Coordinates of C-alpha atoms and ligand atoms in Angstrom, one line a residue:
M28 CA -25.6 -12.9 -6.8
S29 CA -27.4 -10.6 -8.9
S30 CA -26.5 -10.7 -12.4
K31 CA -25.8 -6.9 -12.7
P32 CA -23.9 -5.4 -9.7
P33 CA -24.8 -1.9 -8.5
T34 CA -22.4 0.5 -10.0
K35 CA -23.7 3.0 -7.2
A36 CA -21.6 3.6 -3.8
T37 CA -24.1 1.3 -2.0
F38 CA -22.4 2.0 1.3
G39 CA -21.5 5.7 0.8
F40 CA -18.0 6.0 0.4
G41 CA -16.2 8.5 -1.4
A42 CA -12.8 8.1 -3.2
I43 CA -9.5 9.5 -1.7
R44 CA -6.0 9.7 -3.4
V45 CA -3.3 9.7 -1.1
P46 CA 0.5 10.5 -2.1
I47 CA 2.7 7.7 -3.1
F48 CA 5.3 8.9 -0.6
E49 CA 5.3 10.7 2.5
P50 CA 7.4 11.8 5.3
T51 CA 9.0 8.8 6.8
E52 CA 8.0 10.4 10.0
L53 CA 4.1 9.9 9.2
F54 CA 4.5 6.2 9.1
A55 CA 7.0 5.5 11.9
R56 CA 4.8 7.2 14.1
S57 CA 1.4 5.6 13.0
I58 CA 2.7 2.2 12.2
G59 CA 4.9 1.9 15.1
L60 CA 9.0 1.8 15.3
D61 CA 9.3 -1.7 16.3
T62 CA 7.0 -3.1 13.7
D63 CA 8.4 -5.2 10.9
V64 CA 6.9 -2.8 8.2
V65 CA 8.7 0.4 9.5
S66 CA 11.8 -1.3 11.0
K67 CA 12.9 -3.5 7.7
E68 CA 10.5 -3.3 5.2
M69 CA 10.0 0.3 4.2
Y70 CA 11.7 1.9 0.9
T71 CA 13.1 5.2 2.1
F72 CA 14.9 7.8 0.5
E73 CA 16.9 11.2 1.2
D74 CA 15.0 13.7 -1.0
Y75 CA 17.4 16.5 -1.6
E76 CA 18.0 19.2 -4.4
A77 CA 21.6 20.2 -3.5
T78 CA 23.1 17.1 -5.7
E79 CA 26.4 18.8 -5.9
L80 CA 27.0 17.8 -1.9
V81 CA 26.7 14.2 -2.9
E82 CA 29.7 14.0 -5.0
L83 CA 32.0 16.2 -2.9
R84 CA 30.9 13.9 0.2
T85 CA 31.8 10.8 -1.7
A86 CA 35.2 12.6 -2.6
A87 CA 35.7 13.4 0.9
V88 CA 34.9 10.1 2.8
T89 CA 36.9 7.9 0.3
N90 CA 40.6 7.7 1.2
V91 CA 42.2 7.4 -2.1
A92 CA 45.9 7.0 -0.7
S93 CA 46.3 6.0 3.1
L94 CA 46.9 8.6 5.5
A95 CA 50.3 7.3 6.0
S96 CA 51.7 10.6 5.3
G97 CA 51.2 14.4 6.0
E98 CA 50.6 15.3 2.5
A99 CA 47.6 12.5 2.3
L100 CA 46.5 13.9 5.4
I101 CA 46.4 17.4 4.0
D102 CA 44.6 16.5 0.8
F103 CA 41.9 14.7 2.7
L104 CA 41.6 17.4 5.1
D105 CA 41.1 19.6 1.9
R106 CA 38.5 17.6 0.5
V107 CA 36.6 17.5 3.4
G108 CA 36.9 21.2 3.6
N109 CA 35.5 21.8 0.1
F110 CA 32.5 19.5 1.3
I111 CA 31.9 21.5 4.5
L112 CA 32.2 24.8 2.9
A113 CA 29.6 23.5 0.2
A114 CA 27.4 22.5 2.8
E115 CA 27.5 25.4 5.0
K116 CA 26.5 27.3 2.1
A117 CA 23.5 25.2 1.1
F118 CA 22.7 25.2 4.9
E119 CA 22.7 29.1 4.8
A120 CA 20.7 29.1 1.6
G121 CA 18.1 26.6 2.9
R122 CA 19.0 24.0 0.4
I123 CA 19.7 21.5 3.0
P124 CA 17.3 21.2 6.3
K125 CA 17.9 24.0 8.6
T126 CA 17.7 21.7 11.5
S127 CA 19.5 22.1 14.8
E128 CA 21.5 18.9 14.3
N129 CA 22.7 20.1 10.6
E130 CA 23.8 23.2 12.4
R131 CA 25.7 21.3 15.3
T132 CA 27.1 18.6 12.6
L133 CA 28.6 21.2 10.4
Q134 CA 30.0 23.0 13.4
M135 CA 31.9 19.9 14.9
A136 CA 33.3 18.7 11.5
R137 CA 35.0 22.4 11.3
E138 CA 36.2 22.1 14.8
L139 CA 37.5 18.8 13.8
I140 CA 39.3 19.9 10.7
A141 CA 40.7 22.8 12.6
N142 CA 41.8 20.6 15.4
L143 CA 43.5 18.0 12.6
Q144 CA 45.2 21.0 10.8
T145 CA 46.9 22.1 13.7
F146 CA 47.8 18.4 14.5
R147 CA 51.8 17.8 14.1
Y148 CA 51.8 14.6 11.9
Q149 CA 53.0 11.8 14.0
G150 CA 51.9 8.8 12.4
E151 CA 48.3 6.9 11.6
R152 CA 47.7 5.4 14.9
E153 CA 47.4 9.1 16.3
I154 CA 45.2 10.8 13.6
L155 CA 43.0 8.0 13.0
P156 CA 40.6 8.1 15.5
R157 CA 40.1 11.7 15.1
V158 CA 39.8 11.2 10.9
A159 CA 37.2 8.3 11.9
E160 CA 35.1 11.2 13.9
L161 CA 35.4 13.5 11.3
K162 CA 34.2 11.0 8.5
D163 CA 31.1 10.3 10.7
A164 CA 30.4 13.7 11.1
V165 CA 30.6 14.3 7.3
R166 CA 28.2 11.3 6.6
Q167 CA 25.8 12.5 9.3
V168 CA 24.8 15.8 7.4
R169 CA 21.4 15.6 6.0
F170 CA 20.8 16.9 2.7
G171 CA 17.0 16.8 2.5
D172 CA 13.8 15.2 4.1
V173 CA 13.5 11.6 4.6
I174 CA 10.9 10.1 2.7
S175 CA 9.3 6.7 2.2
L176 CA 7.2 4.6 -0.5
R177 CA 3.8 4.2 1.2
P178 CA 3.6 0.6 2.7
E179 CA -0.3 1.0 3.7
A180 CA -2.4 4.3 3.3
T181 CA -4.3 4.3 6.6
A182 CA -1.6 6.8 8.0
S183 CA -2.0 9.1 4.7
V184 CA -5.6 9.3 5.1
C185 CA -5.5 10.2 8.8
R186 CA -2.9 13.0 7.6
A187 CA -5.2 13.9 4.8
Y188 CA -8.2 14.1 7.4
I189 CA -6.6 16.7 9.7
E190 CA -5.0 18.7 7.1
H191 CA -7.9 19.0 4.7
G192 CA -10.0 19.8 7.6
M193 CA -12.4 17.1 7.1
R194 CA -13.8 17.6 10.5
Q195 CA -15.9 20.1 9.2
L196 CA -17.4 17.5 7.0
P197 CA -20.9 15.5 7.7
Q198 CA -19.6 13.0 10.5
P199 CA -18.7 10.2 9.5
V200 CA -16.0 10.6 6.8
K201 CA -16.3 7.3 4.6
L202 CA -13.3 7.1 2.2
Y203 CA -11.8 4.2 0.0
Y204 CA -8.7 4.1 -2.0
I205 CA -7.4 1.6 -4.5
G206 CA -3.3 1.7 -5.5
P207 CA -0.3 0.3 -4.8
M208 CA 1.8 -0.2 -1.8
F209 CA 5.4 -0.9 -1.1
R210 CA 7.0 -3.3 1.4
R211 CA 10.5 -4.8 1.0
E212 CA 9.3 -8.3 1.9
R213 CA 10.8 -11.5 0.6
P214 CA 8.7 -12.0 -2.6
Q215 CA 6.6 -15.3 -3.1
K216 CA 3.2 -16.1 -4.2
G217 CA 0.8 -13.4 -3.1
R218 CA 3.5 -11.5 -1.7
Y219 CA 5.1 -8.8 -3.8
R220 CA 7.4 -5.8 -3.1
Q221 CA 4.8 -3.7 -5.1
F222 CA 1.2 -4.7 -4.3
Y223 CA -2.0 -3.2 -4.8
Q224 CA -4.5 -2.5 -2.2
I225 CA -8.5 -1.4 -2.3
G226 CA -8.8 0.0 1.3
A227 CA -11.8 2.0 3.1
E228 CA -11.6 4.0 6.4
V229 CA -14.4 5.7 8.3
L230 CA -13.4 8.5 10.7
G231 CA -15.5 10.7 13.1
G232 CA -16.8 11.2 16.4
S233 CA -18.2 7.6 16.9
D234 CA -17.0 4.5 17.8
A235 CA -20.4 2.6 17.7
P236 CA -20.0 -1.0 17.3
A237 CA -22.4 -0.7 14.4
I238 CA -19.7 1.1 12.4
D239 CA -17.2 -1.7 12.9
A240 CA -20.0 -4.5 11.9
E241 CA -21.3 -2.4 8.9
V242 CA -17.5 -2.3 7.5
I243 CA -17.0 -5.6 7.8
E244 CA -20.2 -6.1 6.3
M245 CA -19.6 -4.2 3.5
V246 CA -16.3 -6.0 2.7
M247 CA -18.0 -9.6 2.6
T248 CA -20.9 -8.2 0.7
F249 CA -18.2 -7.3 -1.9
F250 CA -16.6 -10.8 -1.7
D251 CA -19.9 -12.6 -1.9
R252 CA -20.6 -10.3 -5.1
L253 CA -17.5 -11.6 -6.7
E254 CA -18.1 -15.5 -5.6
L255 CA -14.5 -15.6 -3.6
Q256 CA -14.2 -19.3 -2.3
G257 CA -13.4 -20.2 1.3
V258 CA -14.2 -17.2 2.8
Q259 CA -13.5 -17.2 6.2
L260 CA -13.5 -14.0 8.5
D261 CA -11.7 -14.0 12.0
I262 CA -12.3 -11.2 14.5
N263 CA -10.9 -10.4 17.7
S264 CA -10.6 -7.3 20.3
I265 CA -7.3 -6.5 21.4
G266 CA -8.4 -3.7 23.8
H267 CA -7.0 -0.1 24.6
S268 CA -3.5 0.5 25.7
A269 CA -4.4 1.5 29.5
D270 CA -3.1 -0.2 32.3
N271 CA -6.4 -1.9 33.1
C272 CA -6.5 -3.4 29.9
R273 CA -3.9 -3.8 27.0
R274 CA -1.0 -3.0 29.1
A275 CA -1.8 -5.3 31.9
Y276 CA -2.3 -8.2 29.5
V277 CA 1.2 -7.4 27.3
E278 CA 2.8 -7.5 31.0
K279 CA 1.3 -10.9 31.8
L280 CA 2.1 -12.3 28.4
K281 CA 5.6 -11.3 28.6
A282 CA 6.1 -12.7 32.0
A283 CA 4.7 -16.1 30.6
L284 CA 6.8 -15.7 27.4
E285 CA 10.0 -15.6 29.8
N286 CA 9.0 -18.6 31.1
V287 CA 9.2 -20.8 27.8
K288 CA 11.8 -18.6 26.1
D289 CA 14.0 -21.5 25.6
K290 CA 11.3 -23.4 23.7
L291 CA 10.7 -20.4 21.4
G292 CA 12.5 -19.8 17.9
P293 CA 14.9 -16.6 17.5
D294 CA 12.2 -14.3 16.1
S295 CA 9.8 -14.9 18.7
Q296 CA 12.5 -14.4 21.3
R297 CA 13.3 -11.1 20.2
R298 CA 9.6 -10.2 19.8
I299 CA 9.5 -10.8 24.0
E300 CA 11.2 -7.6 24.0
T301 CA 10.2 -5.5 21.0
N302 CA 6.6 -6.7 20.6
P303 CA 5.5 -9.7 22.7
L304 CA 1.9 -9.7 21.1
R305 CA 3.4 -10.7 17.7
V306 CA 4.6 -13.9 19.0
L307 CA 0.8 -14.9 18.8
D308 CA 1.4 -14.4 15.0
S309 CA 3.9 -16.8 14.8
K310 CA 3.2 -19.6 12.3
L311 CA 6.2 -22.0 13.3
E312 CA 5.1 -25.5 13.7
S313 CA 7.1 -26.0 16.9
E314 CA 5.7 -22.9 18.9
Q315 CA 2.1 -23.6 18.1
G316 CA 1.9 -25.9 21.5
I317 CA 3.4 -23.4 23.5
I318 CA 1.1 -20.5 22.2
A319 CA -1.8 -22.4 23.0
T320 CA -1.0 -22.1 26.7
L321 CA -0.3 -18.2 26.8
P322 CA -2.9 -16.1 28.5
R323 CA -5.3 -14.8 26.2
I324 CA -6.5 -11.2 25.9
A325 CA -10.3 -11.6 25.8
D326 CA -9.8 -12.7 29.6
H327 CA -8.1 -9.3 30.4
L328 CA -9.8 -7.0 28.4
C329 CA -11.2 -3.5 30.6
E330 CA -15.3 -3.1 30.9
D331 CA -15.6 -0.7 28.2
C332 CA -13.6 -2.9 25.7
A333 CA -15.2 -6.1 26.7
T334 CA -18.6 -4.3 26.2
H335 CA -17.8 -3.0 22.9
Y336 CA -16.5 -6.3 21.5
A337 CA -19.8 -8.0 22.5
A338 CA -21.7 -5.5 20.9
V339 CA -19.6 -5.7 17.6
K340 CA -20.4 -9.7 17.6
H341 CA -23.8 -8.9 18.2
Q342 CA -24.2 -6.3 15.2
L343 CA -22.5 -8.7 13.1
E344 CA -25.0 -11.5 13.9
M345 CA -27.7 -9.0 13.0
R346 CA -26.3 -8.5 9.8
G347 CA -25.9 -12.2 9.4
V348 CA -22.4 -12.1 9.0
I349 CA -20.5 -15.5 9.9
Y350 CA -17.3 -14.8 12.3
R351 CA -14.7 -16.7 14.0
E352 CA -13.5 -15.4 16.9
N353 CA -9.4 -15.7 17.0
W354 CA -7.7 -14.5 20.1
R355 CA -4.2 -15.1 18.5
L356 CA -5.3 -12.4 15.6
V357 CA -3.3 -9.0 16.8
R358 CA -2.4 -7.5 13.5
G359 CA 1.1 -6.2 12.6
L360 CA 0.6 -2.5 13.2
D361 CA 0.8 -0.5 16.2
Y362 CA -2.0 2.1 15.7
Y363 CA -4.6 -0.7 16.5
M364 CA -7.3 -1.1 19.5
R365 CA -10.6 -3.0 20.0
T366 CA -11.6 -4.6 16.9
T367 CA -9.4 -6.4 14.8
F368 CA -10.3 -8.6 11.9
E369 CA -8.6 -10.6 9.0
I370 CA -10.2 -12.4 6.4
T371 CA -8.7 -15.5 4.4
A372 CA -9.5 -17.2 1.2
Q373 CA -9.1 -20.2 -0.8
G374 CA -6.2 -21.2 -3.0
L375 CA -3.6 -18.8 -1.5
G376 CA -1.2 -21.0 0.1
S377 CA 0.6 -19.5 3.2
Q378 CA -0.1 -16.0 2.1
N379 CA -3.7 -16.4 2.5
A380 CA -4.7 -13.1 4.3
V381 CA -6.7 -11.6 1.5
C382 CA -8.1 -8.6 3.4
G383 CA -6.9 -7.1 7.0
G384 CA -8.4 -4.2 9.3
G385 CA -9.5 -3.0 12.4
R386 CA -10.4 -0.1 14.7
Y387 CA -7.4 2.7 15.5
D388 CA -9.1 5.3 17.8
G389 CA -6.4 7.6 18.9
L390 CA -4.3 7.5 15.6
V391 CA -5.5 11.1 14.1
E392 CA -4.9 12.7 17.7
L393 CA -1.6 11.1 17.6
L394 CA -1.0 12.6 14.5
G395 CA -1.8 16.1 15.7
G396 CA -5.3 16.0 15.2
P397 CA -8.5 16.3 16.9
P398 CA -9.8 13.3 19.1
T399 CA -11.3 11.0 16.4
K400 CA -12.4 7.5 16.0
G401 CA -11.4 5.3 13.3
I402 CA -12.0 2.1 11.8
G403 CA -10.8 0.6 8.2
F404 CA -9.3 -2.5 6.3
A405 CA -7.6 -3.1 3.1
I406 CA -7.7 -6.0 0.7
G407 CA -4.7 -7.3 -0.9
E408 CA -5.9 -7.1 -4.7
D409 CA -3.2 -9.1 -5.9
R410 CA -4.4 -11.8 -3.7
L411 CA -8.0 -11.5 -4.1
I412 CA -7.5 -11.8 -7.9
L413 CA -5.1 -14.9 -7.2
S414 CA -7.7 -16.5 -5.3
L415 CA -10.7 -15.7 -8.0
Q416 CA -8.5 -17.3 -10.7
E417 CA -7.5 -20.3 -8.7
S418 CA -11.3 -21.0 -8.1
G419 CA -12.3 -20.1 -12.0
K420 CA -13.9 -16.8 -10.7
A421 CA -12.2 -14.4 -12.1
P422 CA -14.1 -12.3 -14.5
A423 CA -13.2 -13.2 -18.4
Q424 CA -11.7 -10.4 -20.4
Q425 CA -14.9 -8.5 -22.0
G426 CA -15.4 -9.0 -25.6
R427 CA -16.0 -6.3 -28.2
D428 CA -19.6 -5.6 -29.1
V429 CA -18.6 -4.9 -32.8
Y430 CA -15.6 -5.4 -34.9
I431 CA -15.2 -2.9 -38.0
A432 CA -13.4 -4.8 -40.8
W433 CA -12.7 -2.1 -43.4
M434 CA -11.0 -2.5 -46.6
G435 CA -10.2 0.5 -49.0
E436 CA -9.5 4.3 -48.5
R437 CA -13.0 5.4 -48.6
A438 CA -14.1 2.8 -46.5
H439 CA -11.6 3.5 -43.8
A440 CA -13.2 7.3 -43.3
T441 CA -16.9 5.6 -43.2
A442 CA -15.2 3.4 -41.0
I443 CA -13.8 6.0 -38.5
R444 CA -17.3 7.8 -38.3
A445 CA -19.3 4.6 -37.5
A446 CA -16.7 3.5 -34.7
K447 CA -17.2 7.4 -33.4
D448 CA -21.2 7.0 -33.6
L449 CA -21.3 3.3 -32.2
R450 CA -18.9 4.2 -29.4
K451 CA -21.1 7.6 -28.6
A452 CA -24.0 4.9 -28.7
G453 CA -22.2 3.2 -25.7
F454 CA -21.0 0.2 -27.8
S455 CA -17.7 -1.3 -27.4
V456 CA -16.0 -0.9 -30.8
E457 CA -12.4 -2.4 -32.1
L458 CA -11.3 -0.4 -35.4
P459 CA -8.1 -1.8 -36.6
P460 CA -5.6 1.0 -37.4
V461 CA -4.3 -0.9 -40.9
E462 CA -6.2 -2.3 -43.8
Q463 CA -6.6 -6.1 -43.6
K464 CA -7.9 -8.6 -45.9
F465 CA -11.6 -9.6 -44.5
G466 CA -10.7 -12.9 -43.7
K467 CA -7.9 -12.2 -41.3
A468 CA -10.1 -9.1 -40.0
L469 CA -13.1 -11.6 -39.0
G470 CA -10.5 -14.0 -37.7
Q471 CA -9.1 -11.3 -35.3
A472 CA -13.0 -10.5 -34.4
D473 CA -13.4 -14.1 -33.4
K474 CA -10.1 -14.2 -31.2
L475 CA -11.5 -10.8 -29.6
G476 CA -14.6 -12.3 -28.6
A477 CA -16.5 -9.7 -30.6
K478 CA -20.2 -10.2 -31.1
Y479 CA -20.6 -8.5 -34.5
A480 CA -18.2 -7.7 -37.2
L481 CA -19.6 -4.7 -39.4
I482 CA -18.0 -5.2 -42.9
L483 CA -17.4 -1.9 -44.7
G484 CA -15.8 -2.1 -48.4
D485 CA -16.3 -0.1 -51.5
N486 CA -19.5 -1.8 -52.3
E487 CA -21.2 -0.8 -48.7
V488 CA -20.0 2.4 -49.1
S489 CA -21.3 3.2 -52.6
E490 CA -24.8 1.2 -52.0
G491 CA -24.9 3.2 -48.2
L492 CA -26.1 -0.4 -46.9
W493 CA -23.6 -2.0 -44.4
T494 CA -23.0 -5.8 -43.7
L495 CA -23.2 -6.9 -40.1
K496 CA -22.2 -10.2 -39.4
T497 CA -23.3 -12.1 -36.4
L498 CA -20.3 -14.0 -35.4
A499 CA -21.7 -16.6 -33.3
D500 CA -23.8 -17.9 -36.4
G501 CA -22.3 -16.6 -39.2
S502 CA -25.7 -14.8 -40.5
Q503 CA -25.3 -11.8 -42.4
A504 CA -27.8 -8.6 -43.1
K505 CA -27.7 -5.4 -44.7
F506 CA -28.6 -2.1 -42.9
T507 CA -28.6 1.6 -43.6
E508 CA -26.5 3.3 -41.0
P509 CA -29.5 4.5 -38.9
D510 CA -31.2 1.1 -39.1
L511 CA -28.0 -0.5 -37.9
L512 CA -28.0 1.7 -34.9
V513 CA -31.5 0.7 -34.2
H514 CA -30.8 -3.0 -34.6
L515 CA -27.7 -2.9 -32.3
K516 CA -29.5 -1.2 -29.6
K517 CA -32.1 -4.0 -29.8
Q518 CA -29.9 -6.7 -29.8
L519 CA -27.0 -5.8 -27.0
Ligands
HAM630 P1 -2.1 -5.2 6.1 O1 -2.7 -6.5 6.8 O2 -0.8 -4.8 6.2 O3 -3.1 -4.1 6.6 O4 -2.4 -5.4 4.8 C1 -3.8 -5.7 4.0 C2 -3.8 -6.8 3.2 O5 -2.7 -6.3 2.0 C3 -3.0 -7.7 3.6 O6 -4.2 -8.9 4.2 C4 -2.9 -8.4 2.3 O7 -4.0 -9.3 1.8 C5 -2.5 -7.4 1.6 N1 -0.9 -7.4 1.7 C6 0.0 -6.9 2.4 N2 1.0 -7.1 2.2 C7 1.5 -7.3 0.8 C8 2.5 -7.9 0.1 N3 3.5 -7.7 0.4 N4 2.0 -8.6 -1.1 C9 0.9 -8.6 -1.2 N5 -0.2 -8.4 -0.6 C10 0.1 -7.7 0.5 C11 -3.2 -2.8 6.1 O8 -2.2 -2.5 5.2 C12 -3.8 -1.7 7.1 N6 -3.5 -0.7 6.3 C13 -5.3 -2.0 6.6 C14 -6.1 -0.9 7.3 C15 -7.1 -0.1 7.0 N7 -6.4 -0.9 8.6 C16 -7.2 0.2 9.1 N8 -7.5 0.6 8.0

């Protein structure tokens, strides 16, 4: 490891900031409806401005009294009528979505009200089914757009690529992001509901295997530089979704799974129908023996995908990147095709994937953009830091260069000026906001790991000679203001 890591973008990636929330639709289409992330882990909200409707709707669907009398029914219809009237006005004004679903629902509610109004009261049994239908209609009125906190950022980067015409930029476009993601998972060590990712994406016209290899090389170089321990790179190819490739394999896998269905747990049994590939992800001890006997995708890749995979492996070898092939690595998001990879590290227990990624050609097109190739990854920053801490490799908190210990009004003014000049010269400076006795100030400087204490009292200010104490050995020397800067620049 070099002592000073380069601060330049050595692989040429530029930053992108994508929104914290997006229309739910974007994630549902990209990641897939049957994935865990979309089907149960997203934080999803209706984003609306017509707040008055919420109260009216609650009042409409809540039964204060039972509908055991004609008056109670009239009261109920009044409340529902108030809601529908307000919703219709909001619809006309465009304050709730002007969708055909909303139009139909409002119309249906109107008809149900009219129907119930002309209904001669006979008893609860006759009216209850109609009331239930009306309540359903009331609940179905959509107040606003459905949005989700981002569970990942690849979908948003692809959306941005389309929306901001990045096709016009020199290709491929190489982007990175750092930020919070949200998934409603069961929290445990290394698994959080708000977690942080450092991700990178390469988008453009080429799916050259060298791109896959360079992306992987980049993240491995980063981990190497951080001295992350026990790093293990697993790679696989999951082919592409054609009849002669993954689709045929999934059919075979499904058939094989049907044969052993009774021996599988409820999660895997369910996945045979919804997403058979995910059965391969199972960590259940009792399923491992069965999974080992299942057909493997590597034996079913089409010629193009097999060639691509072989070339990716060759490119990794050219770069000296050590990998392990793992036929069970399918990843949990639907947009992947061909190359998939995952990196694990030491000290993380069961949540040991510190990075996951893969190729997603076709995702941009699926979202309405031009045919585009894509590959990327995301590092789980929380897990990365956990692993570095466990192995004692986490960077220590940086100490200050100079702690300014000042006493007295005049010295405070000088201290403020000194702090400004020292910071301008690039030093890290701590300037206590209130006066402290010198003894206490020096103790504080020590705790903050400062290298020097600049002591400014009445004497120093009057003489124009400032005292600099080297905290490591306790030695002291006096300097004029300009000499001090020259001296510190030589030392630090
Ligand atoms: P992912 O595998 O879902 O992929 O997440 C990537 C990494 O984020 C995981 O390997 C893990 O380190 C971290 N992570 C995921 N969920 C949690 C959680 N609940 N708590 C803590 N860390 C977590 C993606 O998100 C893809 N968008 C990666 C990608 C980019 N593929 C192509 N481009």
